[in-house]
Amino acid sequence: DDVAVLDARVSVCRACPRLVAWRESVAREGRRASFADQPYWGRPGPGFGDPDAPALIVGLAPAANGTNRTGRMFTGDRSGDWIYAALHRTGFANQPTSEHAGDGLELTGVRIVAAVRCAPPENKPTPQERATCGAWLDRDLQLAEPHLRSIMTLGAIGWDAVLAAARRIGWEVPRPKPRFGHGVEVELATGSGTVVRLLGCYHVSPHNTFTGRLTEPMLDDVLRRLR
Ligand code: DU
Ligand code: SF4
């Protein structure tokens, strides 16, 4: 189907020289010692989940030793432990953990993508890399538009990426541009006359979860609204 073709095209993208170099150098010589016996994916992270989903989750970017290792969104790092446990509690995932491709994990009713699809140094993509990778998000939103009802972004970079993509593909975005915040909700009118709800959620990174800035009830609340 078209989403599968999109994911296949994304997974061989080389448009950002700095990120191509970083993702491949981590895969070659920057591997964490505890994963030294594993092959690393070392490529863009394709979307994961239900191709016909009414809900979309947009993260920031793959982690160098997470998705960049396992090849699956939010798989193999502590952010992933949080998001998949929550997706299981709220009925989107058939199991609470995501270890590796082939572990039996399936999502129903949600697809997960990232604003930037290659692991960036220090988790910080440049403005140009965010703009370049936005072209893939445009295509994801266009393919999803006929069945899409709601989007949750994890963090402000995903929020800004969705609003920019929405404008490029002709959706109506309120002006001034709505500001990201945890639990903020905005309605976007698509070109085909449907309405997509955009929900902000603090990112599930250890920076937020270890400090208690994002708790499990806060995350579950936004996921229930996404449903
Ligand atoms: O081979 P495939 O049916 O396109 O699935 C690829 C990948 O996506 C598989 O690991 C399961 C996952 N997936 C899912 O989580 N939910 C779906 O509804 C369909 C596929
Ligand atoms: Fe391609 Fe996006 Fe990776 Fe840049 S970040 S190389 S646009 S997949």
mmCIF file of C-alpha atoms and ligand atoms in Angstrom:
data_model
loop_
_atom_site.group_PDB
_atom_site.id
_atom_site.type_symbol
_atom_site.label_atom_id
_atom_site.label_comp_id
_atom_site.label_asym_id
_atom_site.label_seq_id
_atom_site.Cartn_x
_atom_site.Cartn_y
_atom_site.Cartn_z
ATOM 1 C CA ASP A 1 0.000 0.000 0.000
ATOM 2 C CA ASP A 2 1.070 3.622 -0.216
ATOM 3 C CA VAL A 3 2.183 3.892 3.407
ATOM 4 C CA ALA A 4 4.448 0.878 2.942
ATOM 5 C CA VAL A 5 5.959 2.499 -0.154
ATOM 6 C CA LEU A 6 6.455 5.751 1.754
ATOM 7 C CA ASP A 7 8.198 3.912 4.603
ATOM 8 C CA ALA A 8 10.442 2.090 2.136
ATOM 9 C CA ARG A 9 11.422 5.372 0.463
ATOM 10 C CA VAL A 10 12.068 7.077 3.811
ATOM 11 C CA SER A 11 14.291 4.253 5.006
ATOM 12 C CA VAL A 12 16.854 4.881 2.250
ATOM 13 C CA CYS A 13 16.793 8.703 2.348
ATOM 14 C CA ARG A 14 20.212 10.436 2.338
ATOM 15 C CA ALA A 15 19.112 14.064 2.036
ATOM 16 C CA CYS A 16 20.897 15.427 5.136
ATOM 17 C CA PRO A 17 24.691 14.922 4.932
ATOM 18 C CA ARG A 18 25.377 15.612 8.628
ATOM 19 C CA LEU A 19 22.707 13.151 9.786
ATOM 20 C CA VAL A 20 23.695 10.469 7.281
ATOM 21 C CA ALA A 21 27.274 10.704 8.576
ATOM 22 C CA TRP A 22 26.146 10.604 12.220
ATOM 23 C CA ARG A 23 23.661 7.734 11.928
ATOM 24 C CA GLU A 24 26.212 5.631 10.041
ATOM 25 C CA SER A 25 29.187 6.445 12.259
ATOM 26 C CA VAL A 26 27.198 5.497 15.389
ATOM 27 C CA ALA A 27 26.217 2.270 13.644
ATOM 28 C CA ARG A 28 29.841 1.524 12.698
ATOM 29 C CA GLU A 29 31.983 2.653 15.596
ATOM 30 C CA GLY A 30 29.789 4.497 18.121
ATOM 31 C CA ARG A 31 27.812 1.529 19.392
ATOM 32 C CA ARG A 32 27.075 1.261 23.085
ATOM 33 C CA ALA A 33 29.155 -1.508 24.664
ATOM 34 C CA SER A 34 26.078 -3.439 25.843
ATOM 35 C CA PHE A 35 24.884 -3.644 22.216
ATOM 36 C CA ALA A 36 28.288 -4.349 20.676
ATOM 37 C CA ASP A 37 27.180 -7.792 19.493
ATOM 38 C CA GLN A 38 24.217 -6.372 17.532
ATOM 39 C CA PRO A 39 24.015 -5.042 14.008
ATOM 40 C CA TYR A 40 22.743 -1.441 13.983
ATOM 41 C CA TRP A 41 20.048 -0.260 11.572
ATOM 42 C CA GLY A 42 21.944 2.990 10.893
ATOM 43 C CA ARG A 43 19.259 4.485 8.635
ATOM 44 C CA PRO A 44 16.153 6.653 8.873
ATOM 45 C CA GLY A 45 13.395 5.272 11.088
ATOM 46 C CA PRO A 46 10.333 4.441 8.982
ATOM 47 C CA GLY A 47 6.841 4.915 10.387
ATOM 48 C CA PHE A 48 5.463 2.104 12.540
ATOM 49 C CA GLY A 49 1.961 0.920 13.306
ATOM 50 C CA ASP A 50 -1.448 0.782 11.742
ATOM 51 C CA PRO A 51 -1.304 2.122 8.160
ATOM 52 C CA ASP A 52 -5.013 3.108 8.185
ATOM 53 C CA ALA A 53 -4.972 4.629 11.661
ATOM 54 C CA PRO A 54 -7.237 7.541 12.634
ATOM 55 C CA ALA A 55 -4.513 8.699 15.038
ATOM 56 C CA LEU A 56 -0.902 9.697 14.425
ATOM 57 C CA ILE A 57 1.893 10.233 16.956
ATOM 58 C CA VAL A 58 4.742 12.514 15.898
ATOM 59 C CA GLY A 59 7.949 12.257 17.928
ATOM 60 C CA LEU A 60 11.190 14.223 17.672
ATOM 61 C CA ALA A 61 13.822 11.967 16.100
ATOM 62 C CA PRO A 62 15.340 8.485 16.498
ATOM 63 C CA ALA A 63 17.746 7.885 19.387
ATOM 64 C CA ALA A 64 21.284 6.931 18.347
ATOM 65 C CA ASN A 65 21.161 3.628 20.269
ATOM 66 C CA GLY A 66 17.365 3.197 20.088
ATOM 67 C CA THR A 67 15.640 3.403 16.707
ATOM 68 C CA ASN A 68 19.002 3.883 14.995
ATOM 69 C CA ARG A 69 19.898 0.447 16.388
ATOM 70 C CA THR A 70 16.615 -1.462 16.114
ATOM 71 C CA GLY A 71 15.054 0.162 13.042
ATOM 72 C CA ARG A 72 11.686 0.645 14.735
ATOM 73 C CA MET A 73 10.230 3.851 16.174
ATOM 74 C CA PHE A 74 10.806 4.273 19.952
ATOM 75 C CA THR A 75 12.244 0.771 20.175
ATOM 76 C CA GLY A 76 15.155 -0.092 22.427
ATOM 77 C CA ASP A 77 15.425 3.007 24.610
ATOM 78 C CA ARG A 78 13.875 4.458 27.751
ATOM 79 C CA SER A 79 11.556 6.823 25.880
ATOM 80 C CA GLY A 80 10.159 3.761 24.156
ATOM 81 C CA ASP A 81 9.610 1.945 27.458
ATOM 82 C CA TRP A 82 7.367 4.841 28.477
ATOM 83 C CA ILE A 83 5.405 5.290 25.284
ATOM 84 C CA TYR A 84 4.703 1.608 24.612
ATOM 85 C CA ALA A 85 3.646 0.928 28.214
ATOM 86 C CA ALA A 86 1.219 3.840 27.894
ATOM 87 C CA LEU A 87 -0.007 2.705 24.463
ATOM 88 C CA HIS A 88 -0.729 -0.699 25.997
ATOM 89 C CA ARG A 89 -2.591 0.832 28.980
ATOM 90 C CA THR A 90 -4.744 2.891 26.624
ATOM 91 C CA GLY A 91 -5.564 0.054 24.227
ATOM 92 C CA PHE A 92 -3.405 0.981 21.229
ATOM 93 C CA ALA A 93 -0.737 -1.737 21.645
ATOM 94 C CA ASN A 94 -1.085 -5.503 22.059
ATOM 95 C CA GLN A 95 1.858 -5.655 24.495
ATOM 96 C CA PRO A 96 3.531 -3.191 26.896
ATOM 97 C CA THR A 97 7.090 -3.526 25.593
ATOM 98 C CA SER A 98 8.934 -2.974 22.329
ATOM 99 C CA GLU A 99 12.217 -4.868 22.109
ATOM 100 C CA HIS A 100 13.000 -5.429 18.444
ATOM 101 C CA ALA A 101 11.324 -6.061 15.101
ATOM 102 C CA GLY A 102 9.781 -9.515 15.304
ATOM 103 C CA ASP A 103 8.775 -9.308 18.991
ATOM 104 C CA GLY A 104 5.077 -9.503 18.058
ATOM 105 C CA LEU A 105 4.238 -5.882 18.847
ATOM 106 C CA GLU A 106 1.290 -4.532 16.884
ATOM 107 C CA LEU A 107 -0.452 -1.204 17.111
ATOM 108 C CA THR A 108 -4.134 -0.738 16.353
ATOM 109 C CA GLY A 109 -5.578 2.663 15.542
ATOM 110 C CA VAL A 110 -2.299 4.558 15.666
ATOM 111 C CA ARG A 111 0.791 5.073 13.538
ATOM 112 C CA ILE A 112 4.034 6.560 14.880
ATOM 113 C CA VAL A 113 6.416 8.778 12.905
ATOM 114 C CA ALA A 114 9.059 11.367 13.779
ATOM 115 C CA ALA A 115 9.538 15.005 12.783
ATOM 116 C CA VAL A 116 13.133 14.145 11.831
ATOM 117 C CA ARG A 117 13.720 10.540 10.837
ATOM 118 C CA CYS A 118 17.464 10.168 11.349
ATOM 119 C CA ALA A 119 19.233 10.224 14.708
ATOM 120 C CA PRO A 120 20.768 13.677 15.256
ATOM 121 C CA PRO A 121 23.842 14.422 17.388
ATOM 122 C CA GLU A 122 22.667 15.387 20.913
ATOM 123 C CA ASN A 123 19.075 14.865 19.739
ATOM 124 C CA LYS A 124 19.269 18.311 18.140
ATOM 125 C CA PRO A 125 18.430 18.541 14.436
ATOM 126 C CA THR A 126 19.246 21.852 12.724
ATOM 127 C CA PRO A 127 16.490 24.067 11.316
ATOM 128 C CA GLN A 128 17.543 23.020 7.818
ATOM 129 C CA GLU A 129 17.351 19.307 8.702
ATOM 130 C CA ARG A 130 13.899 19.849 10.217
ATOM 131 C CA ALA A 131 12.762 21.598 7.045
ATOM 132 C CA THR A 132 14.222 18.938 4.742
ATOM 133 C CA CYS A 133 12.667 16.039 6.641
ATOM 134 C CA GLY A 134 9.345 17.880 6.754
ATOM 135 C CA ALA A 135 8.758 16.725 3.182
ATOM 136 C CA TRP A 136 8.268 13.170 4.487
ATOM 137 C CA LEU A 137 5.776 14.396 7.089
ATOM 138 C CA ASP A 138 3.836 16.206 4.349
ATOM 139 C CA ARG A 139 3.446 12.894 2.567
ATOM 140 C CA ASP A 140 2.432 11.077 5.758
ATOM 141 C CA LEU A 141 -0.292 13.634 6.459
ATOM 142 C CA GLN A 142 -1.532 13.553 2.865
ATOM 143 C CA LEU A 143 -1.768 9.754 2.847
ATOM 144 C CA ALA A 144 -3.512 9.757 6.238
ATOM 145 C CA GLU A 145 -5.905 12.631 5.509
ATOM 146 C CA PRO A 146 -8.876 10.472 4.374
ATOM 147 C CA HIS A 147 -8.977 8.629 7.731
ATOM 148 C CA LEU A 148 -7.017 10.878 10.099
ATOM 149 C CA ARG A 149 -8.889 12.357 13.093
ATOM 150 C CA SER A 150 -6.203 13.296 15.590
ATOM 151 C CA ILE A 151 -2.462 13.836 15.999
ATOM 152 C CA MET A 152 -0.418 13.831 19.203
ATOM 153 C CA THR A 153 2.997 15.436 19.131
ATOM 154 C CA LEU A 154 5.635 14.532 21.694
ATOM 155 C CA GLY A 155 7.398 17.829 22.304
ATOM 156 C CA ALA A 156 7.553 21.216 20.613
ATOM 157 C CA ILE A 157 9.649 20.177 17.618
ATOM 158 C CA GLY A 158 6.989 17.685 16.537
ATOM 159 C CA TRP A 159 4.310 20.333 17.156
ATOM 160 C CA ASP A 160 6.040 22.877 14.935
ATOM 161 C CA ALA A 161 6.722 20.236 12.294
ATOM 162 C CA VAL A 162 3.041 19.283 12.088
ATOM 163 C CA LEU A 163 1.866 22.896 11.846
ATOM 164 C CA ALA A 164 4.423 23.663 9.118
ATOM 165 C CA ALA A 165 3.511 20.514 7.178
ATOM 166 C CA ALA A 166 -0.205 21.244 7.563
ATOM 167 C CA ARG A 167 0.269 24.716 6.071
ATOM 168 C CA ARG A 168 2.320 23.354 3.163
ATOM 169 C CA ILE A 169 -0.337 20.800 2.226
ATOM 170 C CA GLY A 170 -3.156 23.337 2.383
ATOM 171 C CA TRP A 171 -4.758 22.718 5.770
ATOM 172 C CA GLU A 172 -6.048 25.681 7.736
ATOM 173 C CA VAL A 173 -3.822 26.503 10.694
ATOM 174 C CA PRO A 174 -5.001 29.170 13.169
ATOM 175 C CA ARG A 175 -3.068 32.461 13.220
ATOM 176 C CA PRO A 176 -1.120 33.388 15.194
ATOM 177 C CA LYS A 177 0.489 29.957 15.263
ATOM 178 C CA PRO A 178 -0.767 28.001 18.317
ATOM 179 C CA ARG A 179 1.895 27.504 20.972
ATOM 180 C CA PHE A 180 2.943 24.054 22.141
ATOM 181 C CA GLY A 181 2.103 23.016 25.675
ATOM 182 C CA HIS A 182 1.188 19.823 27.499
ATOM 183 C CA GLY A 183 -2.499 19.112 26.913
ATOM 184 C CA VAL A 184 -2.979 21.959 24.425
ATOM 185 C CA GLU A 185 -5.530 21.080 21.761
ATOM 186 C CA VAL A 186 -6.042 22.795 18.393
ATOM 187 C CA GLU A 187 -8.350 22.012 15.482
ATOM 188 C CA LEU A 188 -6.953 21.946 11.944
ATOM 189 C CA ALA A 189 -9.284 21.969 8.915
ATOM 190 C CA THR A 190 -7.996 19.775 6.098
ATOM 191 C CA GLY A 191 -8.396 20.560 2.403
ATOM 192 C CA SER A 192 -11.085 17.875 2.123
ATOM 193 C CA GLY A 193 -13.263 19.495 4.794
ATOM 194 C CA THR A 194 -12.509 17.191 7.695
ATOM 195 C CA VAL A 195 -11.159 18.360 11.042
ATOM 196 C CA VAL A 196 -8.007 16.976 12.645
ATOM 197 C CA ARG A 197 -7.391 17.590 16.351
ATOM 198 C CA LEU A 198 -3.795 18.343 17.249
ATOM 199 C CA LEU A 199 -2.774 17.494 20.825
ATOM 200 C CA GLY A 200 0.437 18.525 22.541
ATOM 201 C CA CYS A 201 2.172 16.221 25.025
ATOM 202 C CA TYR A 202 5.506 16.645 26.782
ATOM 203 C CA HIS A 203 8.110 14.340 25.284
ATOM 204 C CA VAL A 204 8.633 10.935 26.940
ATOM 205 C CA SER A 205 12.397 11.461 27.190
ATOM 206 C CA PRO A 206 14.082 10.658 30.531
ATOM 207 C CA HIS A 207 14.667 14.413 30.878
ATOM 208 C CA ASN A 208 10.910 14.769 31.469
ATOM 209 C CA THR A 209 9.959 11.404 32.975
ATOM 210 C CA PHE A 210 12.777 11.115 35.561
ATOM 211 C CA THR A 211 12.088 14.632 36.793
ATOM 212 C CA GLY A 212 8.325 14.101 37.090
ATOM 213 C CA ARG A 213 7.576 16.829 34.573
ATOM 214 C CA LEU A 214 5.674 14.146 32.639
ATOM 215 C CA THR A 215 3.854 11.503 34.718
ATOM 216 C CA GLU A 216 2.045 8.352 33.573
ATOM 217 C CA PRO A 217 -1.416 9.857 34.277
ATOM 218 C CA MET A 218 -0.511 12.976 32.233
ATOM 219 C CA LEU A 219 0.577 10.815 29.288
ATOM 220 C CA ASP A 220 -2.415 8.469 29.533
ATOM 221 C CA ASP A 221 -4.785 11.461 29.627
ATOM 222 C CA VAL A 222 -3.533 12.794 26.287
ATOM 223 C CA LEU A 223 -3.539 9.290 24.750
ATOM 224 C CA ARG A 224 -7.169 8.770 25.805
ATOM 225 C CA ARG A 225 -8.067 12.057 24.127
ATOM 226 C CA LEU A 226 -6.131 10.900 21.043
ATOM 227 C CA ARG A 227 -8.376 7.842 20.923
HETATM 228 O O1 DU B 1 4.145 -6.247 7.272
HETATM 229 P P1 DU B 1 3.122 -5.227 7.659
HETATM 230 O O2 DU B 1 1.748 -5.789 7.900
HETATM 231 O O3 DU B 1 3.146 -4.011 6.782
HETATM 232 O O4 DU B 1 3.581 -4.726 9.125
HETATM 233 C C1 DU B 1 4.794 -4.080 9.339
HETATM 234 C C2 DU B 1 4.931 -3.819 10.812
HETATM 235 O O5 DU B 1 3.908 -2.895 11.205
HETATM 236 C C3 DU B 1 4.776 -5.057 11.662
HETATM 237 O O6 DU B 1 5.927 -5.185 12.479
HETATM 238 C C4 DU B 1 3.571 -4.838 12.520
HETATM 239 C C5 DU B 1 3.243 -3.385 12.344
HETATM 240 N N1 DU B 1 1.806 -3.176 12.206
HETATM 241 C C6 DU B 1 1.113 -2.729 13.303
HETATM 242 O O7 DU B 1 1.687 -2.491 14.360
HETATM 243 N N2 DU B 1 -0.233 -2.535 13.187
HETATM 244 C C7 DU B 1 -0.895 -2.804 12.026
HETATM 245 O O8 DU B 1 -2.134 -2.635 11.986
HETATM 246 C C8 DU B 1 -0.165 -3.267 10.923
HETATM 247 C C9 DU B 1 1.181 -3.447 11.033
HETATM 248 FE FE1 SF4 B 2 16.212 12.049 4.915
HETATM 249 FE FE2 SF4 B 2 14.891 12.963 7.051
HETATM 250 FE FE3 SF4 B 2 17.090 11.503 7.372
HETATM 251 FE FE4 SF4 B 2 17.269 13.992 6.421
HETATM 252 S S1 SF4 B 2 16.566 13.374 8.490
HETATM 253 S S2 SF4 B 2 18.340 12.162 5.650
HETATM 254 S S3 SF4 B 2 15.372 14.119 5.182
HETATM 255 S S4 SF4 B 2 15.138 10.825 6.456
#
